[in-house]
PDB file of C-alpha atoms in Angstrom:
ATOM      1  CA  UNK A   1     -30.541  13.966 -47.601  1.00  0.00           C
ATOM      2  CA  UNK A   2     -27.858  12.841 -48.416  1.00  0.00           C
ATOM      3  CA  UNK A   3     -29.114   9.295 -48.944  1.00  0.00           C
ATOM      4  CA  UNK A   4     -27.417   6.071 -49.993  1.00  0.00           C
ATOM      5  CA  UNK A   5     -26.355   7.154 -53.534  1.00  0.00           C
ATOM      6  CA  UNK A   6     -24.944  10.443 -52.274  1.00  0.00           C
ATOM      7  CA  UNK A   7     -23.086   8.850 -49.357  1.00  0.00           C
ATOM      8  CA  UNK A   8     -21.710   6.137 -51.656  1.00  0.00           C
ATOM      9  CA  UNK A   9     -20.458   8.850 -54.018  1.00  0.00           C
ATOM     10  CA  UNK A  10     -18.775  10.672 -51.134  1.00  0.00           C
ATOM     11  CA  UNK A  11     -17.202   7.464 -49.813  1.00  0.00           C
ATOM     12  CA  UNK A  12     -15.909   6.618 -53.276  1.00  0.00           C
ATOM     13  CA  UNK A  13     -14.286  10.035 -53.527  1.00  0.00           C
ATOM     14  CA  UNK A  14     -12.549   9.574 -50.189  1.00  0.00           C
ATOM     15  CA  UNK A  15     -10.912   6.234 -50.966  1.00  0.00           C
ATOM     16  CA  UNK A  16      -7.792   8.005 -52.195  1.00  0.00           C
ATOM     17  CA  UNK A  17      -6.956   8.965 -48.585  1.00  0.00           C
ATOM     18  CA  UNK A  18      -6.421   5.326 -47.603  1.00  0.00           C
ATOM     19  CA  UNK A  19      -2.872   5.119 -46.242  1.00  0.00           C
ATOM     20  CA  UNK A  20      -2.762   8.778 -45.233  1.00  0.00           C
ATOM     21  CA  UNK A  21      -1.988   9.713 -41.635  1.00  0.00           C
ATOM     22  CA  UNK A  22      -4.008  12.225 -39.607  1.00  0.00           C
ATOM     23  CA  UNK A  23      -1.642  14.972 -38.414  1.00  0.00           C
ATOM     24  CA  UNK A  24      -4.080  17.581 -37.139  1.00  0.00           C
ATOM     25  CA  UNK A  25      -7.665  17.934 -35.942  1.00  0.00           C
ATOM     26  CA  UNK A  26      -9.593  21.165 -35.373  1.00  0.00           C
ATOM     27  CA  UNK A  27     -13.120  21.017 -33.955  1.00  0.00           C
ATOM     28  CA  UNK A  28     -14.980  24.294 -34.328  1.00  0.00           C
ATOM     29  CA  UNK A  29     -18.398  23.062 -33.201  1.00  0.00           C
ATOM     30  CA  UNK A  30     -17.857  20.699 -30.251  1.00  0.00           C
ATOM     31  CA  UNK A  31     -21.346  19.204 -30.442  1.00  0.00           C
ATOM     32  CA  UNK A  32     -20.526  17.861 -33.923  1.00  0.00           C
ATOM     33  CA  UNK A  33     -18.204  15.216 -32.445  1.00  0.00           C
ATOM     34  CA  UNK A  34     -18.496  12.174 -30.184  1.00  0.00           C
ATOM     35  CA  UNK A  35     -16.754  11.736 -27.784  1.00  0.00           C
ATOM     36  CA  UNK A  36     -16.379  15.354 -26.755  1.00  0.00           C
ATOM     37  CA  UNK A  37     -13.209  17.376 -26.632  1.00  0.00           C
ATOM     38  CA  UNK A  38     -10.353  16.729 -26.118  1.00  0.00           C
ATOM     39  CA  UNK A  39     -10.868  12.950 -26.472  1.00  0.00           C
ATOM     40  CA  UNK A  40     -12.045  13.222 -30.085  1.00  0.00           C
ATOM     41  CA  UNK A  41      -8.998  15.203 -31.196  1.00  0.00           C
ATOM     42  CA  UNK A  42      -6.409  13.151 -29.324  1.00  0.00           C
ATOM     43  CA  UNK A  43      -8.108   9.923 -30.408  1.00  0.00           C
ATOM     44  CA  UNK A  44      -7.650  10.815 -34.092  1.00  0.00           C
ATOM     45  CA  UNK A  45      -4.145  12.283 -34.051  1.00  0.00           C
ATOM     46  CA  UNK A  46      -1.438  10.094 -35.535  1.00  0.00           C
ATOM     47  CA  UNK A  47      -3.786   7.394 -36.856  1.00  0.00           C
ATOM     48  CA  UNK A  48      -3.576   6.111 -40.420  1.00  0.00           C
ATOM     49  CA  UNK A  49      -6.703   5.685 -42.549  1.00  0.00           C
ATOM     50  CA  UNK A  50      -7.025   1.980 -43.384  1.00  0.00           C
ATOM     51  CA  UNK A  51     -10.167   2.095 -45.516  1.00  0.00           C
ATOM     52  CA  UNK A  52     -13.323   3.936 -46.525  1.00  0.00           C
ATOM     53  CA  UNK A  53     -16.683   2.177 -46.337  1.00  0.00           C
ATOM     54  CA  UNK A  54     -20.377   3.019 -46.370  1.00  0.00           C
ATOM     55  CA  UNK A  55     -23.074   1.542 -44.141  1.00  0.00           C
ATOM     56  CA  UNK A  56     -26.543   2.892 -44.801  1.00  0.00           C
ATOM     57  CA  UNK A  57     -26.192   6.670 -44.710  1.00  0.00           C
ATOM     58  CA  UNK A  58     -22.953   6.525 -42.700  1.00  0.00           C
ATOM     59  CA  UNK A  59     -19.401   6.949 -43.992  1.00  0.00           C
ATOM     60  CA  UNK A  60     -17.097   4.588 -42.072  1.00  0.00           C
ATOM     61  CA  UNK A  61     -13.333   5.188 -41.923  1.00  0.00           C
ATOM     62  CA  UNK A  62     -11.508   2.284 -40.235  1.00  0.00           C
ATOM     63  CA  UNK A  63      -8.359   3.675 -38.643  1.00  0.00           C
ATOM     64  CA  UNK A  64      -5.119   2.263 -37.340  1.00  0.00           C
ATOM     65  CA  UNK A  65      -5.511   0.949 -33.811  1.00  0.00           C
ATOM     66  CA  UNK A  66      -8.887  -0.741 -34.355  1.00  0.00           C
ATOM     67  CA  UNK A  67     -11.012   2.393 -34.148  1.00  0.00           C
ATOM     68  CA  UNK A  68     -13.520   3.802 -36.632  1.00  0.00           C
ATOM     69  CA  UNK A  69     -14.455   7.344 -37.570  1.00  0.00           C
ATOM     70  CA  UNK A  70     -18.164   7.267 -38.421  1.00  0.00           C
ATOM     71  CA  UNK A  71     -19.721  10.267 -40.169  1.00  0.00           C
ATOM     72  CA  UNK A  72     -23.427  10.998 -40.690  1.00  0.00           C
ATOM     73  CA  UNK A  73     -24.281  14.088 -42.731  1.00  0.00           C
ATOM     74  CA  UNK A  74     -27.964  14.247 -41.728  1.00  0.00           C
ATOM     75  CA  UNK A  75     -29.899  17.019 -43.501  1.00  0.00           C
ATOM     76  CA  UNK A  76     -27.260  19.481 -44.668  1.00  0.00           C
ATOM     77  CA  UNK A  77     -23.783  18.072 -44.078  1.00  0.00           C
ATOM     78  CA  UNK A  78     -20.908  18.063 -46.538  1.00  0.00           C
ATOM     79  CA  UNK A  79     -17.665  16.093 -46.444  1.00  0.00           C
ATOM     80  CA  UNK A  80     -15.026  17.643 -48.679  1.00  0.00           C
ATOM     81  CA  UNK A  81     -11.441  16.604 -49.444  1.00  0.00           C
ATOM     82  CA  UNK A  82      -9.599  19.800 -50.290  1.00  0.00           C
ATOM     83  CA  UNK A  83      -6.163  21.414 -50.325  1.00  0.00           C
ATOM     84  CA  UNK A  84      -5.233  23.578 -47.366  1.00  0.00           C
ATOM     85  CA  UNK A  85      -5.285  26.605 -49.670  1.00  0.00           C
ATOM     86  CA  UNK A  86      -8.876  26.062 -50.883  1.00  0.00           C
ATOM     87  CA  UNK A  87     -11.486  28.499 -49.612  1.00  0.00           C
ATOM     88  CA  UNK A  88     -13.487  27.026 -46.758  1.00  0.00           C
ATOM     89  CA  UNK A  89     -17.223  26.588 -46.591  1.00  0.00           C
ATOM     90  CA  UNK A  90     -18.387  29.150 -43.975  1.00  0.00           C
ATOM     91  CA  UNK A  91     -20.201  26.366 -42.105  1.00  0.00           C
ATOM     92  CA  UNK A  92     -17.114  24.180 -41.591  1.00  0.00           C
ATOM     93  CA  UNK A  93     -17.413  22.450 -38.196  1.00  0.00           C
ATOM     94  CA  UNK A  94     -14.448  20.025 -38.191  1.00  0.00           C
ATOM     95  CA  UNK A  95     -11.144  19.991 -40.095  1.00  0.00           C
ATOM     96  CA  UNK A  96      -9.024  16.820 -40.242  1.00  0.00           C
ATOM     97  CA  UNK A  97      -5.528  17.480 -41.619  1.00  0.00           C
ATOM     98  CA  UNK A  98      -3.679  14.743 -43.501  1.00  0.00           C
ATOM     99  CA  UNK A  99       0.039  14.154 -43.962  1.00  0.00           C
ATOM    100  CA  UNK A 100      -0.069  15.029 -47.668  1.00  0.00           C
ATOM    101  CA  UNK A 101      -1.265  18.569 -46.956  1.00  0.00           C
ATOM    102  CA  UNK A 102      -4.911  17.979 -47.800  1.00  0.00           C
ATOM    103  CA  UNK A 103      -7.804  18.428 -45.417  1.00  0.00           C
ATOM    104  CA  UNK A 104     -11.014  16.525 -44.791  1.00  0.00           C
ATOM    105  CA  UNK A 105     -13.559  19.220 -44.003  1.00  0.00           C
ATOM    106  CA  UNK A 106     -16.942  18.548 -42.432  1.00  0.00           C
ATOM    107  CA  UNK A 107     -19.408  21.404 -42.892  1.00  0.00           C
ATOM    108  CA  UNK A 108     -23.004  21.507 -41.747  1.00  0.00           C
ATOM    109  CA  UNK A 109     -25.192  24.661 -41.726  1.00  0.00           C
ATOM    110  CA  UNK A 110     -27.974  23.087 -39.653  1.00  0.00           C
ATOM    111  CA  UNK A 111     -25.596  21.374 -37.207  1.00  0.00           C
ATOM    112  CA  UNK A 112     -27.417  18.030 -37.190  1.00  0.00           C
ATOM    113  CA  UNK A 113     -24.546  15.929 -38.582  1.00  0.00           C
ATOM    114  CA  UNK A 114     -22.158  13.980 -36.374  1.00  0.00           C
ATOM    115  CA  UNK A 115     -18.633  12.541 -36.428  1.00  0.00           C
ATOM    116  CA  UNK A 116     -18.263   9.608 -34.044  1.00  0.00           C
ATOM    117  CA  UNK A 117     -14.930   8.052 -33.044  1.00  0.00           C
ATOM    118  CA  UNK A 118     -15.470   4.568 -31.640  1.00  0.00           C
ATOM    119  CA  UNK A 119     -13.731   1.247 -31.089  1.00  0.00           C
ATOM    120  CA  UNK A 120     -17.086  -0.521 -31.451  1.00  0.00           C
ATOM    121  CA  UNK A 121     -18.903   0.593 -34.625  1.00  0.00           C
ATOM    122  CA  UNK A 122     -21.678  -1.923 -33.971  1.00  0.00           C
ATOM    123  CA  UNK A 123     -22.848   0.289 -31.121  1.00  0.00           C
ATOM    124  CA  UNK A 124     -23.717   2.892 -33.753  1.00  0.00           C
ATOM    125  CA  UNK A 125     -24.452   0.772 -36.830  1.00  0.00           C
ATOM    126  CA  UNK A 126     -25.721  -2.458 -35.294  1.00  0.00           C
ATOM    127  CA  UNK A 127     -29.432  -1.652 -35.541  1.00  0.00           C
ATOM    128  CA  UNK A 128     -29.334  -0.863 -39.259  1.00  0.00           C
ATOM    129  CA  UNK A 129     -31.281  -3.096 -41.605  1.00  0.00           C
ATOM    130  CA  UNK A 130     -29.878  -4.907 -44.661  1.00  0.00           C
ATOM    131  CA  UNK A 131     -27.954  -3.087 -47.368  1.00  0.00           C
ATOM    132  CA  UNK A 132     -30.320  -2.820 -50.359  1.00  0.00           C
ATOM    133  CA  UNK A 133     -27.472  -3.448 -52.812  1.00  0.00           C
ATOM    134  CA  UNK A 134     -25.829  -6.177 -50.749  1.00  0.00           C
ATOM    135  CA  UNK A 135     -25.725  -9.819 -51.792  1.00  0.00           C
ATOM    136  CA  UNK A 136     -27.730 -10.866 -48.741  1.00  0.00           C
ATOM    137  CA  UNK A 137     -30.666  -8.678 -49.793  1.00  0.00           C
ATOM    138  CA  UNK A 138     -32.563 -10.944 -52.177  1.00  0.00           C
ATOM    139  CA  UNK A 139     -36.155 -10.860 -53.341  1.00  0.00           C
ATOM    140  CA  UNK A 140     -36.824 -13.818 -51.049  1.00  0.00           C
ATOM    141  CA  UNK A 141     -35.373 -11.835 -48.157  1.00  0.00           C
ATOM    142  CA  UNK A 142     -37.638  -8.901 -49.000  1.00  0.00           C
ATOM    143  CA  UNK A 143     -40.693 -11.169 -49.018  1.00  0.00           C
ATOM    144  CA  UNK A 144     -39.748 -12.381 -45.540  1.00  0.00           C
ATOM    145  CA  UNK A 145     -39.234  -8.812 -44.351  1.00  0.00           C
ATOM    146  CA  UNK A 146     -42.625  -7.655 -45.623  1.00  0.00           C
ATOM    147  CA  UNK A 147     -44.612 -10.608 -44.332  1.00  0.00           C
ATOM    148  CA  UNK A 148     -46.781  -9.754 -41.333  1.00  0.00           C
ATOM    149  CA  UNK A 149     -45.684  -6.094 -41.474  1.00  0.00           C
ATOM    150  CA  UNK A 150     -48.765  -3.910 -41.283  1.00  0.00           C
ATOM    151  CA  UNK A 151     -46.838  -0.668 -41.758  1.00  0.00           C
ATOM    152  CA  UNK A 152     -47.438   1.499 -44.806  1.00  0.00           C
ATOM    153  CA  UNK A 153     -44.790   1.170 -47.499  1.00  0.00           C
ATOM    154  CA  UNK A 154     -43.375   4.703 -47.428  1.00  0.00           C
ATOM    155  CA  UNK A 155     -42.694   4.876 -43.659  1.00  0.00           C
ATOM    156  CA  UNK A 156     -41.358   1.325 -43.760  1.00  0.00           C
ATOM    157  CA  UNK A 157     -38.858   2.132 -46.515  1.00  0.00           C
ATOM    158  CA  UNK A 158     -37.694   5.149 -44.509  1.00  0.00           C
ATOM    159  CA  UNK A 159     -37.108   3.051 -41.395  1.00  0.00           C
ATOM    160  CA  UNK A 160     -33.340   2.488 -41.277  1.00  0.00           C
ATOM    161  CA  UNK A 161     -33.847  -0.558 -39.067  1.00  0.00           C
ATOM    162  CA  UNK A 162     -35.876  -2.144 -41.870  1.00  0.00           C
ATOM    163  CA  UNK A 163     -33.633  -1.245 -44.810  1.00  0.00           C
ATOM    164  CA  UNK A 164     -30.506   0.905 -44.608  1.00  0.00           C
ATOM    165  CA  UNK A 165     -29.930   3.910 -46.827  1.00  0.00           C
ATOM    166  CA  UNK A 166     -33.242   4.956 -48.360  1.00  0.00           C
ATOM    167  CA  UNK A 167     -34.603   8.431 -47.637  1.00  0.00           C
ATOM    168  CA  UNK A 168     -37.421  10.605 -48.881  1.00  0.00           C
ATOM    169  CA  UNK A 169     -36.118  11.094 -52.418  1.00  0.00           C
ATOM    170  CA  UNK A 170     -35.461   7.495 -53.352  1.00  0.00           C
ATOM    171  CA  UNK A 171     -38.419   6.032 -51.454  1.00  0.00           C
ATOM    172  CA  UNK A 172     -40.702   8.136 -53.654  1.00  0.00           C
ATOM    173  CA  UNK A 173     -38.835   7.153 -56.809  1.00  0.00           C
ATOM    174  CA  UNK A 174     -38.792   3.460 -55.901  1.00  0.00           C
ATOM    175  CA  UNK A 175     -42.522   3.344 -55.206  1.00  0.00           C
ATOM    176  CA  UNK A 176     -43.293   5.164 -58.450  1.00  0.00           C
ATOM    177  CA  UNK A 177     -41.150   2.766 -60.449  1.00  0.00           C
ATOM    178  CA  UNK A 178     -42.759  -0.218 -58.706  1.00  0.00           C
ATOM    179  CA  UNK A 179     -46.264   1.249 -59.284  1.00  0.00           C
ATOM    180  CA  UNK A 180     -47.081   1.013 -55.584  1.00  0.00           C
ATOM    181  CA  UNK A 181     -48.945   3.574 -53.497  1.00  0.00           C
ATOM    182  CA  UNK A 182     -46.978   4.947 -50.508  1.00  0.00           C
ATOM    183  CA  UNK A 183     -49.903   4.130 -48.183  1.00  0.00           C
ATOM    184  CA  UNK A 184     -50.160   0.511 -49.292  1.00  0.00           C
ATOM    185  CA  UNK A 185     -49.855  -1.886 -46.358  1.00  0.00           C
ATOM    186  CA  UNK A 186     -46.687  -3.972 -46.611  1.00  0.00           C
ATOM    187  CA  UNK A 187     -48.326  -7.312 -45.845  1.00  0.00           C
ATOM    188  CA  UNK A 188     -50.812  -6.934 -48.711  1.00  0.00           C
ATOM    189  CA  UNK A 189     -48.245  -7.108 -51.517  1.00  0.00           C
ATOM    190  CA  UNK A 190     -48.458 -10.025 -53.911  1.00  0.00           C
ATOM    191  CA  UNK A 191     -45.340 -11.887 -55.002  1.00  0.00           C
ATOM    192  CA  UNK A 192     -45.394 -10.047 -58.313  1.00  0.00           C
ATOM    193  CA  UNK A 193     -45.645  -6.682 -56.571  1.00  0.00           C
ATOM    194  CA  UNK A 194     -42.811  -7.608 -54.217  1.00  0.00           C
ATOM    195  CA  UNK A 195     -40.699  -8.557 -57.226  1.00  0.00           C
ATOM    196  CA  UNK A 196     -41.400  -5.111 -58.720  1.00  0.00           C
ATOM    197  CA  UNK A 197     -40.500  -3.404 -55.463  1.00  0.00           C
ATOM    198  CA  UNK A 198     -37.243  -5.327 -55.162  1.00  0.00           C
ATOM    199  CA  UNK A 199     -36.278  -4.560 -58.755  1.00  0.00           C
ATOM    200  CA  UNK A 200     -37.142  -0.877 -58.293  1.00  0.00           C
ATOM    201  CA  UNK A 201     -35.053  -0.550 -55.119  1.00  0.00           C
ATOM    202  CA  UNK A 202     -31.986  -2.011 -56.776  1.00  0.00           C
ATOM    203  CA  UNK A 203     -32.334  -0.256 -60.138  1.00  0.00           C
ATOM    204  CA  UNK A 204     -33.084   3.230 -58.785  1.00  0.00           C
ATOM    205  CA  UNK A 205     -30.158   3.141 -56.362  1.00  0.00           C
ATOM    206  CA  UNK A 206     -27.705   1.765 -58.937  1.00  0.00           C
ATOM    207  CA  UNK A 207     -28.712   4.389 -61.508  1.00  0.00           C
ATOM    208  CA  UNK A 208     -28.425   7.187 -58.940  1.00  0.00           C
ATOM    209  CA  UNK A 209     -24.957   6.011 -57.862  1.00  0.00           C
ATOM    210  CA  UNK A 210     -23.837   5.856 -61.487  1.00  0.00           C
ATOM    211  CA  UNK A 211     -24.820   9.520 -61.808  1.00  0.00           C
ATOM    212  CA  UNK A 212     -23.266  10.593 -58.497  1.00  0.00           C
ATOM    213  CA  UNK A 213     -26.544  11.123 -56.660  1.00  0.00           C
ATOM    214  CA  UNK A 214     -29.054  13.972 -56.744  1.00  0.00           C
ATOM    215  CA  UNK A 215     -28.054  17.600 -56.308  1.00  0.00           C
ATOM    216  CA  UNK A 216     -31.283  19.550 -55.848  1.00  0.00           C
ATOM    217  CA  UNK A 217     -32.069  23.247 -56.303  1.00  0.00           C
ATOM    218  CA  UNK A 218     -30.398  24.194 -53.019  1.00  0.00           C
ATOM    219  CA  UNK A 219     -27.106  22.869 -54.437  1.00  0.00           C
ATOM    220  CA  UNK A 220     -26.115  21.692 -50.955  1.00  0.00           C
ATOM    221  CA  UNK A 221     -25.099  18.141 -51.814  1.00  0.00           C
ATOM    222  CA  UNK A 222     -21.776  17.632 -53.604  1.00  0.00           C
ATOM    223  CA  UNK A 223     -19.299  14.774 -53.664  1.00  0.00           C
ATOM    224  CA  UNK A 224     -16.021  14.803 -51.750  1.00  0.00           C
ATOM    225  CA  UNK A 225     -14.460  16.549 -54.751  1.00  0.00           C
ATOM    226  CA  UNK A 226     -16.994  19.378 -54.615  1.00  0.00           C
ATOM    227  CA  UNK A 227     -18.764  18.290 -57.816  1.00  0.00           C
ATOM    228  CA  UNK A 228     -22.579  17.945 -57.879  1.00  0.00           C
ATOM    229  CA  UNK A 229     -24.537  14.823 -58.721  1.00  0.00           C
ATOM    230  CA  UNK A 230     -26.577  14.728 -61.905  1.00  0.00           C
ATOM    231  CA  UNK A 231     -29.395  12.284 -61.169  1.00  0.00           C
ATOM    232  CA  UNK A 232     -31.904  15.008 -60.215  1.00  0.00           C
ATOM    233  CA  UNK A 233     -33.070  15.595 -63.824  1.00  0.00           C
ATOM    234  CA  UNK A 234     -34.020  11.902 -63.962  1.00  0.00           C
ATOM    235  CA  UNK A 235     -36.292  12.036 -60.905  1.00  0.00           C
ATOM    236  CA  UNK A 236     -39.758  10.988 -62.016  1.00  0.00           C
ATOM    237  CA  UNK A 237     -41.943  12.268 -59.159  1.00  0.00           C
ATOM    238  CA  UNK A 238     -39.885  13.690 -56.290  1.00  0.00           C
ATOM    239  CA  UNK A 239     -40.580  17.444 -56.132  1.00  0.00           C
ATOM    240  CA  UNK A 240     -42.502  17.156 -59.431  1.00  0.00           C
ATOM    241  CA  UNK A 241     -45.976  17.914 -58.061  1.00  0.00           C
ATOM    242  CA  UNK A 242     -48.169  19.513 -60.717  1.00  0.00           C
ATOM    243  CA  UNK A 243     -46.055  18.149 -63.558  1.00  0.00           C
ATOM    244  CA  UNK A 244     -47.060  15.271 -65.854  1.00  0.00           C
ATOM    245  CA  UNK A 245     -46.042  11.748 -64.891  1.00  0.00           C
ATOM    246  CA  UNK A 246     -43.273  10.692 -67.313  1.00  0.00           C
ATOM    247  CA  UNK A 247     -44.940   7.285 -67.707  1.00  0.00           C
ATOM    248  CA  UNK A 248     -48.643   8.065 -68.209  1.00  0.00           C
ATOM    249  CA  UNK A 249     -49.014  11.838 -68.326  1.00  0.00           C
ATOM    250  CA  UNK A 250     -51.264  12.120 -65.261  1.00  0.00           C
ATOM    251  CA  UNK A 251     -50.480  15.044 -62.943  1.00  0.00           C
ATOM    252  CA  UNK A 252     -48.067  14.166 -60.146  1.00  0.00           C
ATOM    253  CA  UNK A 253     -49.496  14.789 -56.670  1.00  0.00           C
ATOM    254  CA  UNK A 254     -47.964  15.613 -53.317  1.00  0.00           C
ATOM    255  CA  UNK A 255     -49.395  14.180 -50.101  1.00  0.00           C
ATOM    256  CA  UNK A 256     -48.063  13.931 -46.558  1.00  0.00           C
ATOM    257  CA  UNK A 257     -47.231  10.480 -45.198  1.00  0.00           C
ATOM    258  CA  UNK A 258     -45.864  10.168 -41.691  1.00  0.00           C
ATOM    259  CA  UNK A 259     -45.054  13.858 -41.660  1.00  0.00           C
ATOM    260  CA  UNK A 260     -42.998  13.628 -44.855  1.00  0.00           C
ATOM    261  CA  UNK A 261     -43.837  15.218 -48.175  1.00  0.00           C
ATOM    262  CA  UNK A 262     -44.553  12.357 -50.582  1.00  0.00           C
ATOM    263  CA  UNK A 263     -44.872  12.441 -54.361  1.00  0.00           C
ATOM    264  CA  UNK A 264     -46.782   9.986 -56.532  1.00  0.00           C
ATOM    265  CA  UNK A 265     -48.750   9.466 -59.707  1.00  0.00           C
ATOM    266  CA  UNK A 266     -52.397   8.714 -58.795  1.00  0.00           C
ATOM    267  CA  UNK A 267     -52.924   6.731 -61.994  1.00  0.00           C
ATOM    268  CA  UNK A 268     -49.733   4.630 -61.911  1.00  0.00           C
ATOM    269  CA  UNK A 269     -49.881   4.115 -58.142  1.00  0.00           C
ATOM    270  CA  UNK A 270     -53.504   3.509 -57.185  1.00  0.00           C
ATOM    271  CA  UNK A 271     -54.371   2.728 -53.592  1.00  0.00           C
TER     272      UNK A 271
END
């Protein structure tokens, strides 16, 4: 968390800074940035933002001079675009000041997130799997990816080298929508089941993006404008253990798969 829909929402909210120049950088937690100080600060100063992209769970800001600022929020990070006068999050780790007076603020209570300045983004992003909403990710491609893979579906969907952007929330929702058990072995899926999985991946992510992602009870995730997402009320099984399945009424269960809490309907998703 944040996952693909949340990061896409943040990236979308940052696209208005394209064309703005970076006029100041303040790093308050040196371990949040790569390279270390002072190279990170001097490497950003004076550069103009040329674009805002998303790759998997990374925000990618191409900058003037053929360098990229890559940002991963990990478990608890926030990326906010705010006026200089706005009250700061107490966990703000990096402040990037723009020439229009606004600030890009990176906050992270748990200090797992990172901002990486690099001339070679492939060194960071090159091992990521296909984009699940990209044109190259077709149902035929998914069949090829699943063939001969003996891994269980839930850990496989969480593997960013297999498919970029899915995390615990949307893996659970995708498998529920596809009526597939999280412990099902990937190479046992029929063509019809693979079609369901493909459709579920695309539909769940598109619906979540349309609703700005999922802000949970901790209220930690918000978009770049500080506004929460509203997909959480539509979650069918994630964090719904003990509640009725919205499709069949059976009680939603929670199990642990690969060390991750996993939610499913035992009737809709039989093993």
